[in-house]
PDB file of C-alpha atoms in Angstrom:
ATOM      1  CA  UNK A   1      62.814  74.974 131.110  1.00 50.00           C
ATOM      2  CA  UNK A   2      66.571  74.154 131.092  1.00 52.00           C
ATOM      3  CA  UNK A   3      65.614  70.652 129.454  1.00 54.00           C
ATOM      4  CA  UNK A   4      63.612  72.717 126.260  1.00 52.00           C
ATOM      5  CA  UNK A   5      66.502  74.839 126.027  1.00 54.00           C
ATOM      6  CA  UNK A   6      69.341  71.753 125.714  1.00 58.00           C
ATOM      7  CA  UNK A   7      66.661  70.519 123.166  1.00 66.00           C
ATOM      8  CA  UNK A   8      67.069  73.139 120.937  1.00 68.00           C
ATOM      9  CA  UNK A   9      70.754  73.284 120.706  1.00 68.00           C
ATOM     10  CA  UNK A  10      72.173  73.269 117.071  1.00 65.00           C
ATOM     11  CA  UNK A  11      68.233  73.931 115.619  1.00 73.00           C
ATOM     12  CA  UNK A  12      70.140  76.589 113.798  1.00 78.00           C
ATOM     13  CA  UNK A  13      72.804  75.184 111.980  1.00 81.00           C
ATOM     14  CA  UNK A  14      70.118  72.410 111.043  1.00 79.00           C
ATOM     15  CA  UNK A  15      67.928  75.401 109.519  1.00 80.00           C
ATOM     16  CA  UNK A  16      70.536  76.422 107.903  1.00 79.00           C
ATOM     17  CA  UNK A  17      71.253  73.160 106.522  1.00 80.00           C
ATOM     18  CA  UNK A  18      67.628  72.690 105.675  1.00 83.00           C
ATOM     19  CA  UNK A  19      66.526  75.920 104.349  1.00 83.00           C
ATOM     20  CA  UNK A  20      69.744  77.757 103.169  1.00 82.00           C
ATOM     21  CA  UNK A  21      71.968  75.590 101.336  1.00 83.00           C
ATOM     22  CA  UNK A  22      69.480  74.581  98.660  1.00 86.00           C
ATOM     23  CA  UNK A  23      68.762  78.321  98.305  1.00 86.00           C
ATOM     24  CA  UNK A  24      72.033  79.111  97.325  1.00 89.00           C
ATOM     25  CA  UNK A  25      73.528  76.256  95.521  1.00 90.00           C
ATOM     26  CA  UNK A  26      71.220  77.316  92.234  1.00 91.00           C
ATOM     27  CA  UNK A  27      73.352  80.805  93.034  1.00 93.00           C
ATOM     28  CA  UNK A  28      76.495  78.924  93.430  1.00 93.00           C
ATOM     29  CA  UNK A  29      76.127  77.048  90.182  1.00 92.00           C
ATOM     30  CA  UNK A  30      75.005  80.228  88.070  1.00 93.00           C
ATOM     31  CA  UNK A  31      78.195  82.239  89.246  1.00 95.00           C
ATOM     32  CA  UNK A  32      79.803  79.313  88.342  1.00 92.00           C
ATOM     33  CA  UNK A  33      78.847  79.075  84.472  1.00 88.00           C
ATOM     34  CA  UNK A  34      78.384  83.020  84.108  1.00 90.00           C
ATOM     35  CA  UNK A  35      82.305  83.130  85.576  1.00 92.00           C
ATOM     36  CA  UNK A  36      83.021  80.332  82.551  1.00 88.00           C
ATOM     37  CA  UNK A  37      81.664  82.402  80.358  1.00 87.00           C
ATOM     38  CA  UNK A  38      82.826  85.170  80.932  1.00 92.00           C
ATOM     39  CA  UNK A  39      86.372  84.109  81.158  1.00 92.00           C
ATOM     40  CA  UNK A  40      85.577  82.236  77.520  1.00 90.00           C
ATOM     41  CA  UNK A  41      84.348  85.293  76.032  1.00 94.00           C
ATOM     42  CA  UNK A  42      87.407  87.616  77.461  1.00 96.00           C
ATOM     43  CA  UNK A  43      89.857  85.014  76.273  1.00 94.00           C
ATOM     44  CA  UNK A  44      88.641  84.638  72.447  1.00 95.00           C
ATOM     45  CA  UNK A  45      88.307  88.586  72.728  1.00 97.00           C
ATOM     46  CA  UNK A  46      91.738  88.633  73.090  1.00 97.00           C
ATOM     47  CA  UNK A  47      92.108  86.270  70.246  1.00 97.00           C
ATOM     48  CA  UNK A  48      90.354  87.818  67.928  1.00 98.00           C
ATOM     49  CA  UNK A  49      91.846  91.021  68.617  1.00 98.00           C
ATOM     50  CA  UNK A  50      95.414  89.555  67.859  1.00 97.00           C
ATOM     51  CA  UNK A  51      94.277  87.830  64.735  1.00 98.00           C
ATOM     52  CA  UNK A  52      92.727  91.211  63.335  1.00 98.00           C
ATOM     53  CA  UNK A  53      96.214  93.068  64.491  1.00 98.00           C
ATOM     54  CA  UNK A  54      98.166  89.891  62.933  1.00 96.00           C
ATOM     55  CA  UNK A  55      96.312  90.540  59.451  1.00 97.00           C
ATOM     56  CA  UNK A  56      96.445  94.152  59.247  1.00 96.00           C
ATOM     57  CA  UNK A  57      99.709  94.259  59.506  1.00 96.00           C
ATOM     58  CA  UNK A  58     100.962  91.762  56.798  1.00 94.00           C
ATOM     59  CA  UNK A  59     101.980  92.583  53.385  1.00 92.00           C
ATOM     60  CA  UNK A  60      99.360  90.992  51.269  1.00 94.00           C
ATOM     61  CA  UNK A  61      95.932  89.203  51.890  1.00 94.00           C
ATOM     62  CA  UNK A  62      97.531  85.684  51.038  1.00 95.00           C
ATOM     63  CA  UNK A  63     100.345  86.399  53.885  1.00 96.00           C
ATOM     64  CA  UNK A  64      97.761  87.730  55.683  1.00 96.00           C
ATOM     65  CA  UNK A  65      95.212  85.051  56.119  1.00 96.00           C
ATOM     66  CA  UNK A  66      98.391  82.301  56.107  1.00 97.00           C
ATOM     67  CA  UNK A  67      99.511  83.836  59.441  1.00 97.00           C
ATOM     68  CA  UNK A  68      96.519  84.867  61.201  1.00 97.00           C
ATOM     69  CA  UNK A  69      95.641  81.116  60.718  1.00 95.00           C
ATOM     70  CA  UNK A  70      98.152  79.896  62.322  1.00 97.00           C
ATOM     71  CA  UNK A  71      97.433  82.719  65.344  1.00 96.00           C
ATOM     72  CA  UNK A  72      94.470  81.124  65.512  1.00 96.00           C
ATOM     73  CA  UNK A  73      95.314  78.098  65.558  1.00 94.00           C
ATOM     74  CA  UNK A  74      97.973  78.512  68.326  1.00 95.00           C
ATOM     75  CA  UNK A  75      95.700  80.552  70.297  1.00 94.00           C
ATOM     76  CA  UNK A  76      93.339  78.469  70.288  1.00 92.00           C
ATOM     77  CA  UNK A  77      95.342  75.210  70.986  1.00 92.00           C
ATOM     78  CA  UNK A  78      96.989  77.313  74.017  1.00 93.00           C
ATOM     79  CA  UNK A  79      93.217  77.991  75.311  1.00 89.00           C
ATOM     80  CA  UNK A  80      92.214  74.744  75.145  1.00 86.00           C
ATOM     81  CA  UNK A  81      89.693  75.344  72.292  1.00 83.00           C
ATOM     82  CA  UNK A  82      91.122  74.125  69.166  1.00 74.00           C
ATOM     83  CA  UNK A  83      88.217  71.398  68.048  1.00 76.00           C
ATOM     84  CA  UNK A  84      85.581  73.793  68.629  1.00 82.00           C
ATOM     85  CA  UNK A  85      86.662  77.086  67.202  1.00 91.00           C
ATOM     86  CA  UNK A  86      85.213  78.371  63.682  1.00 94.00           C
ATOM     87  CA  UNK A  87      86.553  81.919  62.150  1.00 96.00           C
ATOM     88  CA  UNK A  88      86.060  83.957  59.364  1.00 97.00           C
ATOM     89  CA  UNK A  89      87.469  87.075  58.303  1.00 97.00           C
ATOM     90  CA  UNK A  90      85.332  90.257  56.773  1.00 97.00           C
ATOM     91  CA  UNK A  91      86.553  93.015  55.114  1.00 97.00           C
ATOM     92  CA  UNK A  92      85.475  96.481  53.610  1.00 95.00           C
ATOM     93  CA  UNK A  93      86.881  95.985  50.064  1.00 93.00           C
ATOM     94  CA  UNK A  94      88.772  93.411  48.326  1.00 90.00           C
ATOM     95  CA  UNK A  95      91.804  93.239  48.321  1.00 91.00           C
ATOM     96  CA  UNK A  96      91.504  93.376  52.334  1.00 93.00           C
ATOM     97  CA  UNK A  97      95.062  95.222  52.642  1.00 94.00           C
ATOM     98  CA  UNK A  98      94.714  98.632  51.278  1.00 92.00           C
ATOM     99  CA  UNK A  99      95.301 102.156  53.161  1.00 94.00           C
ATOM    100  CA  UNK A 100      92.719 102.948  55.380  1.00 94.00           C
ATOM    101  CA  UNK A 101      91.204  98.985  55.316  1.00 95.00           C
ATOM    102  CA  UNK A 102      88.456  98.005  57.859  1.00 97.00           C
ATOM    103  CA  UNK A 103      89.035  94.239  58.894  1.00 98.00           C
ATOM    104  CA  UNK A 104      86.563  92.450  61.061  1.00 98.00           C
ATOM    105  CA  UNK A 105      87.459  88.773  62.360  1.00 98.00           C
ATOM    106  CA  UNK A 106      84.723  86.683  64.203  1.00 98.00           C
ATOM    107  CA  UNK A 107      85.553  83.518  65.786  1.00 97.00           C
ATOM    108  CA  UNK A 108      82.683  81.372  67.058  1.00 95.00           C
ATOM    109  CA  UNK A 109      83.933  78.725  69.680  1.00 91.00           C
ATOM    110  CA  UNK A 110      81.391  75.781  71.245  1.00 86.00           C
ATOM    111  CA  UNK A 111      81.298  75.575  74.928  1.00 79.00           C
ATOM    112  CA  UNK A 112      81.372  72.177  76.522  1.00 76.00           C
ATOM    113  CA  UNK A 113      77.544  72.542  77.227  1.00 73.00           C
ATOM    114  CA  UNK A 114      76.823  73.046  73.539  1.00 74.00           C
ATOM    115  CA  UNK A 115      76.552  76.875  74.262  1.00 83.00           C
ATOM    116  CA  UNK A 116      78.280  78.896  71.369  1.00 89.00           C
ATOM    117  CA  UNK A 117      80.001  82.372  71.848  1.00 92.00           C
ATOM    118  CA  UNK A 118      80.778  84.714  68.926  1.00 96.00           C
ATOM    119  CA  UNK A 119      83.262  87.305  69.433  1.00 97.00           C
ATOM    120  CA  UNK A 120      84.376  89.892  66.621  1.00 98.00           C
ATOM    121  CA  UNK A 121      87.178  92.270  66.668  1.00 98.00           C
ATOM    122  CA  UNK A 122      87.309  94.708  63.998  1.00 98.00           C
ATOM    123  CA  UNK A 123      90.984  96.638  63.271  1.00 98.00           C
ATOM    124  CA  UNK A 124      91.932  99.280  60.050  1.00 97.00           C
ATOM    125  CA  UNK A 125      95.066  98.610  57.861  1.00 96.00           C
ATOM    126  CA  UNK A 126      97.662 102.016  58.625  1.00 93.00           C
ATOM    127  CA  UNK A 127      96.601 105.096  56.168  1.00 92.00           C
ATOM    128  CA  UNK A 128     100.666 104.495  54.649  1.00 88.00           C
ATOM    129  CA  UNK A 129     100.613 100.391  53.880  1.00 70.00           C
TER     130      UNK A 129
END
């Protein structure tokens, strides 16, 4: 009995070896790309949300788009996403800055595993501009 016994020793650790490691390294992988994503997604959020503030607040639509380039551009350099990053700026009636504007910027960035994510942030030009 004491020989089956001494036989046994460390049959758990090789079960768990055997049975749950390969169970959760799919789980450790998803978390893994879901927490990329996620942080992608917050990040150009944020981006987008300056841009929008950045363009709102200029003078004129051609100061406007000239500086919320360049926000883009550094923001996106800083990030680490500056060859993959598209943008494009919507508005509710031309000329974009008027009282009372509604400006929408979407920025559309290309993961490193050919996954895209679009982001949009949408601010309004002050009732008094």
């Amino acid at each position: 009995m004491m020989r089956f016994i001494r036989e046994n020793r460390g049959s758990a650790s090789l079960e768990f070896v055997l049975l749950a490691i390969p169970l959760f390294l799919p789980i450790f992988i998803f978390m893994n790309f879901f927490a990329e994503s996620t942080d992608t997604q917050t990040s150009l959020r944020t981006l987008a949300r300056e841009a929008a503030r950045t363009y709102v607040t200029s003078k004129s639509d051609e100061i406007a788009a000239e500086v919320m380039s360049q926000v883009i551009s550094e923001g996106s350099s800083a990030l680490g996403y500056s060859h993959s990053i598209r943008y494009w700026v919507r508005c509710s009636q031309s000329p974009c800055i008027y009282p009372n504007g509604r400006v929408a910027v979407t920025i559309v960035a290309r993961l490193q595993n050919s996954k895209s994510i679009e982001v949009t942030a949408i601010e309004y030009v002050s009732p008094w501009a």
